[in-house]
Amino acid sequence: MNPLKNILLTLGLTLSCINLSAQETVPLVVEPNHSTIGFSVPIAGGITRVTGKFMKFDLRIDYVNQDITQSKVQFGIDLSSIVTGIPERDEHLLTADFFDAERHPRIEFRAIQIKKSESGFVANGLLTMHGIEQVVEIPFQLLSEQGNQLGIEIRWQLDRLDFGVGKDFKHTSMENFLSNVIDIEINFWTKRGKDTP
């Protein structure tokens, strides 16, 4: 073999190995038994509040170089899994008065950029709910970062009217019965997922 070709081939293989090691990607998914997506809504002018959670959801993190800021993150929520403690209320929330889950069965989020903040991290991305897609900033904390196990905590607020959820709902006897602002509490614990082709 031509000595120059041999040098170039060796150099190319070396650079390829460096590039592969520099972009080590590990697929992580949610550990559902130790993860929660919950919410809280003030009602009756803040006199009390309704709390609930979603029982079915998924999370995918392509964890690059053990650095969340380089990683791809997306998660989704199955709206039919909503639980507030009153089945009749859960059924009402799934109707066209609120989530219209028959036409829009899931909430989806996909991060476009993740960056450090003064208090932790911020995921900038696209949130799709009720057929409406909005750019949002979701603050979060990394409570643990040990190999495949990430502990992620989100404490956030969103305005349901930004997504048209319950925009035409009127309580029978009290004006402004339901708050527009929803408190979101999410805790994700991850495990290694199956590699995708």
XYZ file of N, CA and C in Angstrom:
591
model
N 0.855 -1.196 0.000
C 0.000 0.000 0.000
C 0.888 1.243 0.000
N 0.411 2.228 -0.743
C 1.104 3.513 -0.781
C 1.249 4.051 0.637
N 2.480 4.429 1.058
C 2.696 4.922 2.426
C 1.799 6.104 2.780
N 1.552 7.013 1.795
C 0.700 8.167 2.060
C -0.736 7.732 2.318
N -1.222 6.767 1.513
C -2.577 6.259 1.717
C -2.693 5.586 3.074
N -1.648 4.865 3.441
C -1.645 4.170 4.730
C -1.748 5.174 5.886
N -1.016 6.273 5.780
C -1.052 7.321 6.817
C -2.443 7.944 6.890
N -3.006 8.259 5.701
C -4.333 8.883 5.667
C -5.399 7.953 6.224
N -5.309 6.656 5.906
C -6.282 5.684 6.421
C -6.187 5.589 7.930
N -4.963 5.515 8.445
C -4.765 5.446 9.901
C -5.303 6.689 10.588
N -5.022 7.861 9.963
C -5.507 9.122 10.531
C -7.027 9.160 10.537
N -7.642 8.685 9.445
C -9.104 8.673 9.359
C -9.729 7.781 10.405
N -9.167 6.591 10.613
C -9.685 5.672 11.620
C -9.542 6.261 13.019
N -8.404 6.918 13.254
C -8.168 7.541 14.562
C -9.188 8.635 14.837
N -9.427 9.500 13.835
C -10.393 10.588 14.001
C -11.799 10.038 14.200
N -12.133 8.937 13.508
C -13.453 8.327 13.669
C -13.640 7.828 15.087
N -12.600 7.195 15.611
C -12.670 6.682 16.987
C -12.819 7.820 17.986
N -12.083 8.913 17.751
C -12.188 10.076 18.629
C -13.591 10.641 18.579
N -14.167 10.745 17.373
C -15.503 11.313 17.213
C -16.543 10.446 17.906
N -16.418 9.111 17.779
C -17.363 8.203 18.426
C -17.296 8.323 19.935
N -16.065 8.416 20.464
C -15.926 8.516 21.910
C -16.415 9.870 22.409
N -16.287 10.898 21.534
C -16.723 12.231 21.931
C -18.235 12.357 21.923
N -18.933 11.467 21.207
C -20.388 11.521 21.124
C -20.999 10.221 21.647
N -20.701 9.915 22.901
C -21.266 8.716 23.506
C -22.714 8.996 23.917
N -23.654 8.329 23.253
C -25.075 8.550 23.500
C -25.693 7.322 24.146
N -26.366 7.546 25.270
C -27.033 6.462 25.994
C -28.529 6.755 26.018
N -29.368 5.818 25.555
C -30.812 6.048 25.604
C -31.354 5.803 27.009
N -32.035 6.801 27.551
C -32.652 6.680 28.870
C -34.157 6.833 28.738
N -34.886 6.066 29.545
C -36.348 6.148 29.572
C -36.803 6.292 31.017
N -38.081 6.553 31.186
C -38.608 6.781 32.526
C -38.763 5.459 33.275
N -38.486 5.512 34.572
C -38.774 4.403 35.487
C -40.141 4.731 36.113
N -41.248 4.153 35.574
C -42.589 4.641 35.929
C -42.987 4.433 37.378
N -42.442 3.423 38.037
C -42.835 3.153 39.420
C -42.339 4.214 40.393
N -41.355 5.011 39.955
C -40.797 6.025 40.836
C -40.799 7.408 40.173
N -41.768 7.626 39.296
C -41.909 8.904 38.595
C -43.357 9.353 38.679
N -43.566 10.665 38.660
C -44.909 11.221 38.827
C -45.074 12.474 37.983
N -46.235 12.590 37.337
C -46.636 13.841 36.694
C -47.921 14.294 37.373
N -47.820 15.360 38.150
C -48.966 15.848 38.904
C -49.267 17.304 38.600
N -50.472 17.728 39.006
C -50.863 19.113 38.796
C -51.782 19.565 39.925
N -51.917 20.877 40.038
C -52.738 21.471 41.079
C -53.381 22.736 40.518
N -54.699 22.882 40.748
C -55.445 23.994 40.168
C -56.243 24.714 41.252
N -55.968 25.985 41.528
C -56.812 26.736 42.463
C -58.233 26.883 41.904
N -59.226 26.734 42.763
C -60.618 26.925 42.352
C -61.332 27.804 43.374
N -62.515 28.270 42.977
C -63.355 29.095 43.849
C -62.591 30.301 44.370
N -61.882 30.966 43.463
C -61.155 32.161 43.853
C -59.985 31.888 44.768
N -59.459 30.673 44.733
C -58.303 30.325 45.552
C -58.654 29.823 46.934
N -59.954 29.634 47.220
C -60.359 29.123 48.523
C -59.838 27.709 48.739
N -59.797 26.932 47.665
C -59.291 25.568 47.733
C -58.672 25.235 46.383
N -58.248 24.001 46.201
C -57.666 23.595 44.932
C -57.921 22.126 44.669
N -57.906 21.786 43.395
C -58.025 20.397 42.948
C -56.642 19.905 42.544
N -56.296 18.712 42.984
C -55.019 18.107 42.591
C -55.283 16.842 41.786
N -54.323 16.477 40.971
C -54.469 15.256 40.180
C -53.139 14.834 39.606
N -53.169 13.737 38.877
C -51.959 13.258 38.217
C -52.324 12.423 37.009
N -51.330 12.151 36.196
C -51.480 11.288 35.034
C -50.725 9.992 35.304
N -51.379 8.876 35.026
C -50.803 7.575 35.351
C -49.969 6.980 34.216
N -50.184 7.448 32.986
C -49.460 6.894 31.837
C -48.711 8.011 31.126
N -47.411 7.844 31.013
C -46.571 8.833 30.347
C -45.281 8.159 29.914
N -44.544 8.825 29.057
C -43.263 8.275 28.602
C -42.240 9.388 28.509
N -40.993 8.997 28.577
C -39.863 9.926 28.522
C -38.744 9.271 27.745
N -38.115 10.039 26.871
C -36.951 9.552 26.139
C -35.862 10.612 26.217
N -34.707 10.217 26.703
C -33.531 11.098 26.728
C -32.399 10.404 25.986
N -31.912 11.027 24.937
C -30.672 10.578 24.302
C -29.552 11.315 25.017
N -28.990 10.656 26.008
C -28.073 11.266 26.968
C -26.669 11.280 26.369
N -26.204 12.452 25.964
C -24.956 12.591 25.225
C -23.839 13.020 26.169
N -22.794 12.217 26.189
C -21.590 12.535 26.974
C -21.894 12.819 28.435
N -22.951 12.176 28.961
C -23.358 12.403 30.357
C -23.534 13.893 30.646
N -24.068 14.592 29.677
C -24.276 16.039 29.783
C -25.685 16.351 29.295
N -26.572 16.750 30.206
C -27.967 16.974 29.838
C -28.104 18.112 28.833
N -27.179 19.072 28.828
C -27.287 20.206 27.909
C -26.999 19.807 26.464
N -26.338 18.677 26.250
C -26.072 18.188 24.901
C -27.111 17.168 24.443
N -28.031 16.835 25.316
C -28.915 15.700 25.095
C -30.243 16.088 24.444
N -30.866 15.102 23.823
C -32.207 15.263 23.267
C -33.221 14.734 24.287
N -34.275 15.517 24.547
C -35.260 15.141 25.556
C -36.660 15.325 24.983
N -37.509 14.318 25.192
C -38.913 14.455 24.837
C -39.751 13.588 25.765
N -40.960 14.061 26.057
C -41.871 13.238 26.846
C -43.304 13.463 26.398
N -44.161 12.498 26.719
C -45.564 12.566 26.342
C -46.443 12.055 27.459
N -47.686 12.518 27.465
C -48.655 12.163 28.501
C -49.920 11.652 27.831
N -50.429 10.523 28.308
C -51.689 9.959 27.846
C -52.805 10.587 28.674
N -53.605 11.457 28.055
C -54.626 12.198 28.800
C -55.689 11.302 29.414
N -55.959 10.164 28.803
C -56.994 9.272 29.332
C -56.627 8.698 30.692
N -55.376 8.897 31.113
C -54.921 8.346 32.389
C -55.064 9.343 33.535
N -55.785 10.434 33.327
C -55.928 11.452 34.361
C -56.707 10.916 35.565
N -56.251 11.269 36.746
C -56.905 10.860 37.995
C -56.926 12.059 38.938
N -58.126 12.463 39.355
C -58.254 13.541 40.331
C -58.970 13.093 41.598
N -59.383 11.822 41.633
C -60.075 11.309 42.813
C -61.577 11.254 42.663
N -62.107 11.900 41.632
C -63.549 11.858 41.355
C -63.731 11.437 39.896
N -64.174 10.217 39.649
C -64.280 9.716 38.264
C -65.126 10.605 37.352
N -66.211 11.168 37.875
C -67.073 12.020 37.045
C -66.313 13.269 36.582
N -65.477 13.812 37.462
C -64.672 14.980 37.086
C -63.625 14.596 36.054
N -63.004 13.440 36.231
C -62.014 12.982 35.266
C -62.638 12.859 33.877
N -63.839 12.273 33.819
C -64.534 12.118 32.535
C -64.850 13.476 31.921
N -65.260 14.435 32.766
C -65.571 15.778 32.261
C -64.325 16.454 31.697
N -63.201 16.297 32.357
C -61.964 16.917 31.882
C -61.531 16.384 30.519
N -61.946 15.177 30.179
C -61.573 14.583 28.896
C -62.479 15.026 27.753
N -63.601 15.672 28.077
C -64.548 16.082 27.050
C -64.069 17.339 26.334
N -64.871 17.774 25.354
C -64.544 18.975 24.584
C -64.581 20.240 25.438
N -65.170 20.175 26.627
C -65.150 21.332 27.530
C -63.731 21.683 27.966
N -62.862 20.659 27.991
C -61.498 20.884 28.468
C -60.478 20.303 27.479
N -59.984 19.085 27.708
C -58.890 18.555 26.895
C -59.321 18.050 25.522
N -60.605 17.700 25.370
C -61.077 17.132 24.104
C -60.178 15.956 23.694
N -60.041 15.010 24.626
C -59.063 13.923 24.474
C -59.365 12.980 23.322
N -60.604 12.944 22.869
C -60.909 12.088 21.722
C -60.184 12.572 20.479
N -60.100 13.879 20.309
C -59.383 14.449 19.154
C -57.915 14.700 19.441
N -57.595 14.965 20.707
C -56.202 15.288 21.084
C -55.811 14.430 22.291
N -55.474 13.163 22.061
C -55.295 12.221 23.181
C -54.028 12.381 23.998
N -53.057 13.180 23.518
C -51.783 13.262 24.238
C -51.297 14.698 24.349
N -50.484 14.915 25.373
C -49.666 16.116 25.502
C -48.244 15.711 25.151
N -47.570 16.499 24.328
C -46.211 16.171 23.892
C -45.279 17.354 24.125
N -44.067 17.051 24.567
C -43.030 18.075 24.679
C -41.753 17.566 24.047
N -41.101 18.443 23.266
C -39.802 18.115 22.672
C -38.856 19.287 22.892
N -37.753 19.025 23.569
C -36.768 20.081 23.842
C -35.993 20.418 22.581
N -35.801 21.704 22.349
C -34.970 22.192 21.244
C -33.583 22.564 21.746
N -33.543 23.133 22.952
C -32.269 23.534 23.553
C -32.368 23.398 25.066
N -31.312 22.897 25.673
C -31.237 22.814 27.130
C -30.000 23.580 27.574
N -30.195 24.464 28.531
C -29.063 25.285 28.985
C -29.110 25.415 30.500
N -27.956 25.718 31.059
C -27.866 25.944 32.495
C -28.497 27.272 32.852
N -29.037 27.344 34.071
C -29.589 28.590 34.594
C -29.003 28.824 35.976
N -29.383 29.922 36.596
C -28.863 30.221 37.930
C -29.308 29.188 38.959
N -30.499 28.633 38.754
C -31.043 27.694 39.745
C -31.037 26.245 39.286
N -30.531 25.975 38.073
C -30.527 24.603 37.582
C -30.381 24.576 36.076
N -31.471 24.199 35.386
C -31.467 24.114 33.930
C -32.800 24.625 33.394
N -32.800 24.959 32.101
C -34.022 25.340 31.406
C -34.072 24.593 30.079
N -35.217 23.945 29.824
C -35.436 23.280 28.546
C -36.349 24.154 27.698
N -35.830 24.672 26.614
C -36.634 25.419 25.648
C -37.135 24.433 24.599
N -38.437 24.444 24.342
C -38.926 23.478 23.382
C -40.359 23.713 22.982
N -40.931 22.726 22.298
C -42.285 22.799 21.764
C -43.212 21.927 22.600
N -44.257 22.542 23.148
C -45.278 21.833 23.904
C -46.560 21.836 23.077
N -47.098 20.641 22.829
C -48.329 20.494 22.060
C -49.419 19.940 22.966
N -50.524 20.691 23.051
C -51.650 20.282 23.884
C -52.927 20.833 23.273
N -53.961 20.002 23.257
C -55.257 20.460 22.774
C -55.165 20.963 21.331
N -54.243 20.363 20.570
C -54.074 20.727 19.170
C -53.324 22.017 18.933
N -52.765 22.598 19.982
C -52.031 23.860 19.870
C -50.571 23.636 20.268
N -49.669 24.124 19.455
C -48.237 24.008 19.729
C -47.682 25.366 20.125
N -46.974 25.408 21.244
C -46.394 26.651 21.740
C -44.935 26.417 22.133
N -44.124 27.457 21.946
C -42.749 27.427 22.450
C -42.804 27.768 23.936
N -42.201 26.924 24.771
C -42.208 27.151 26.219
C -40.797 26.987 26.773
N -40.614 27.497 27.980
C -39.373 27.306 28.729
C -39.720 26.576 30.019
N -39.195 25.382 30.181
C -39.495 24.580 31.361
C -38.245 24.511 32.245
N -38.292 25.111 33.433
C -37.155 25.015 34.354
C -37.145 23.653 35.037
N -35.959 23.137 35.306
C -35.875 21.865 36.015
C -34.573 21.767 36.790
N -34.574 20.843 37.728
C -33.397 20.548 38.539
C -32.953 19.114 38.261
N -31.651 18.903 38.266
C -31.103 17.543 38.268
C -30.774 17.185 39.708
N -31.630 16.382 40.332
C -31.424 16.029 41.732
C -30.379 14.933 41.891
N -30.204 14.149 40.833
C -29.224 13.058 40.876
C -28.742 12.784 39.461
N -27.492 12.445 39.333
C -26.899 12.156 38.031
C -25.856 11.065 38.223
N -26.346 9.815 38.252
C -25.480 8.665 38.527
C -25.656 7.634 37.427
N -24.762 7.690 36.447
C -24.828 6.724 35.361
C -26.116 6.852 34.578
N -26.911 5.761 34.561
C -28.172 5.760 33.830
C -29.325 6.339 34.639
N -29.089 6.654 35.890
C -30.153 7.122 36.768
C -30.070 8.637 36.957
N -30.996 9.320 36.307
C -31.124 10.757 36.502
C -32.358 11.012 37.358
N -32.243 11.921 38.294
C -33.389 12.378 39.065
C -33.732 13.784 38.615
N -34.869 13.945 37.957
C -35.255 15.219 37.364
C -36.495 15.749 38.076
N -36.437 16.994 38.503
C -37.573 17.617 39.179
C -37.985 18.872 38.424
N -39.292 18.965 38.125
C -39.860 20.134 37.448
C -40.935 20.736 38.329
N -40.795 22.012 38.613
C -41.833 22.779 39.296
C -42.108 23.990 38.409
N -43.307 24.034 37.844
C -43.568 24.967 36.751
C -45.021 25.392 36.779
N -45.338 26.476 36.092
C -46.706 26.918 35.931
C -46.978 27.173 34.452
N -48.205 26.839 34.024
C -48.604 27.199 32.670
C -50.018 27.756 32.693
N -50.327 28.559 31.696
C -51.656 29.137 31.546
C -52.441 28.252 30.588
N -53.485 27.621 31.081
C -54.258 26.680 30.259
C -54.886 27.372 29.050
N -55.179 28.681 29.179
C -55.810 29.395 28.074
C -54.860 29.604 26.901
N -53.545 29.513 27.136
C -52.586 29.569 26.028
C -52.802 28.407 25.066
N -53.410 27.327 25.576
C -53.671 26.141 24.764
C -55.173 25.913 24.553
N -55.968 26.889 24.939
C -57.407 26.793 24.702
C -58.127 25.769 25.548
N -57.506 25.323 26.638
C -58.121 24.294 27.483
C -59.153 24.946 28.409
N -60.422 24.563 28.255
C -61.482 25.099 29.097
C -61.790 26.564 28.853
N -61.461 27.079 27.683
C -61.629 28.522 27.443
C -63.088 28.951 27.466
N -64.011 28.035 27.143
C -65.437 28.385 27.125
C -66.189 27.845 28.338
N -65.465 27.242 29.276
C -66.131 26.665 30.448
C -66.646 27.758 31.378
N -67.900 27.627 31.799
C -68.504 28.551 32.755
C -69.117 27.743 33.894
N -68.736 28.082 35.110
C -69.347 27.437 36.274
C -70.793 27.901 36.403
N -71.640 27.027 36.930
C -73.067 27.337 36.984
C -73.401 28.484 37.928
N -72.586 28.682 38.961
C -72.955 29.707 39.949
C -71.829 30.658 40.348
N -70.604 30.428 39.882
C -69.499 31.267 40.334
C -68.633 31.683 39.143
N -68.479 32.998 38.973
C -67.630 33.508 37.907
C -66.164 33.308 38.279
N -65.330 33.054 37.282
C -63.899 32.828 37.503
C -63.659 31.726 38.530
N -64.474 30.658 38.434
C -64.383 29.548 39.373
C -63.048 28.816 39.260
N -62.587 28.663 38.027
C -61.395 27.857 37.757
C -60.221 28.755 37.378
N -59.106 28.603 38.081
C -57.922 29.401 37.781
C -57.372 29.087 36.394
N -56.841 30.100 35.734
C -56.172 29.884 34.454
C -54.795 29.258 34.637
N -54.167 29.524 35.775
C -52.783 29.090 36.013
C -52.771 27.715 36.684
N -52.059 26.798 36.077
C -51.944 25.422 36.577
C -50.542 25.215 37.125
N -50.453 24.694 38.337
C -49.159 24.342 38.926
C -48.797 22.920 38.520
N -47.609 22.759 37.966
C -47.145 21.457 37.476
C -46.030 20.944 38.380
N -46.141 19.684 38.776
C -45.093 19.033 39.575
C -44.730 17.701 38.930
N -43.516 17.620 38.434
C -43.060 16.407 37.746
C -41.761 15.929 38.375
N -41.700 14.640 38.625
C -40.452 13.987 39.045
C -40.214 12.781 38.163
N -39.104 12.800 37.452
C -38.711 11.687 36.596
C -37.485 11.003 37.201
N -37.532 9.682 37.191
C -36.354 8.871 37.513
C -36.114 7.985 36.303
N -34.898 7.919 35.818
C -34.650 7.237 34.556
C -33.940 5.895 34.745
N -34.007 5.112 33.690
C -33.239 3.883 33.583
C -32.801 3.766 32.121
N -31.883 2.869 31.864
C -31.410 2.716 30.481
C -32.501 2.073 29.641
N -32.731 2.639 28.454
C -33.698 2.069 27.532
C -33.013 1.228 26.484
N -33.816 0.651 25.639
C -33.269 -0.165 24.547
C -32.729 0.747 23.471
N -31.568 0.404 22.946
C -30.996 1.189 21.872
C -31.883 1.092 20.636
N -32.051 2.225 19.947
C -32.819 2.239 18.718
C -31.870 2.287 17.542
N -32.257 1.677 16.428
C -31.359 1.662 15.258
C -31.086 3.068 14.757
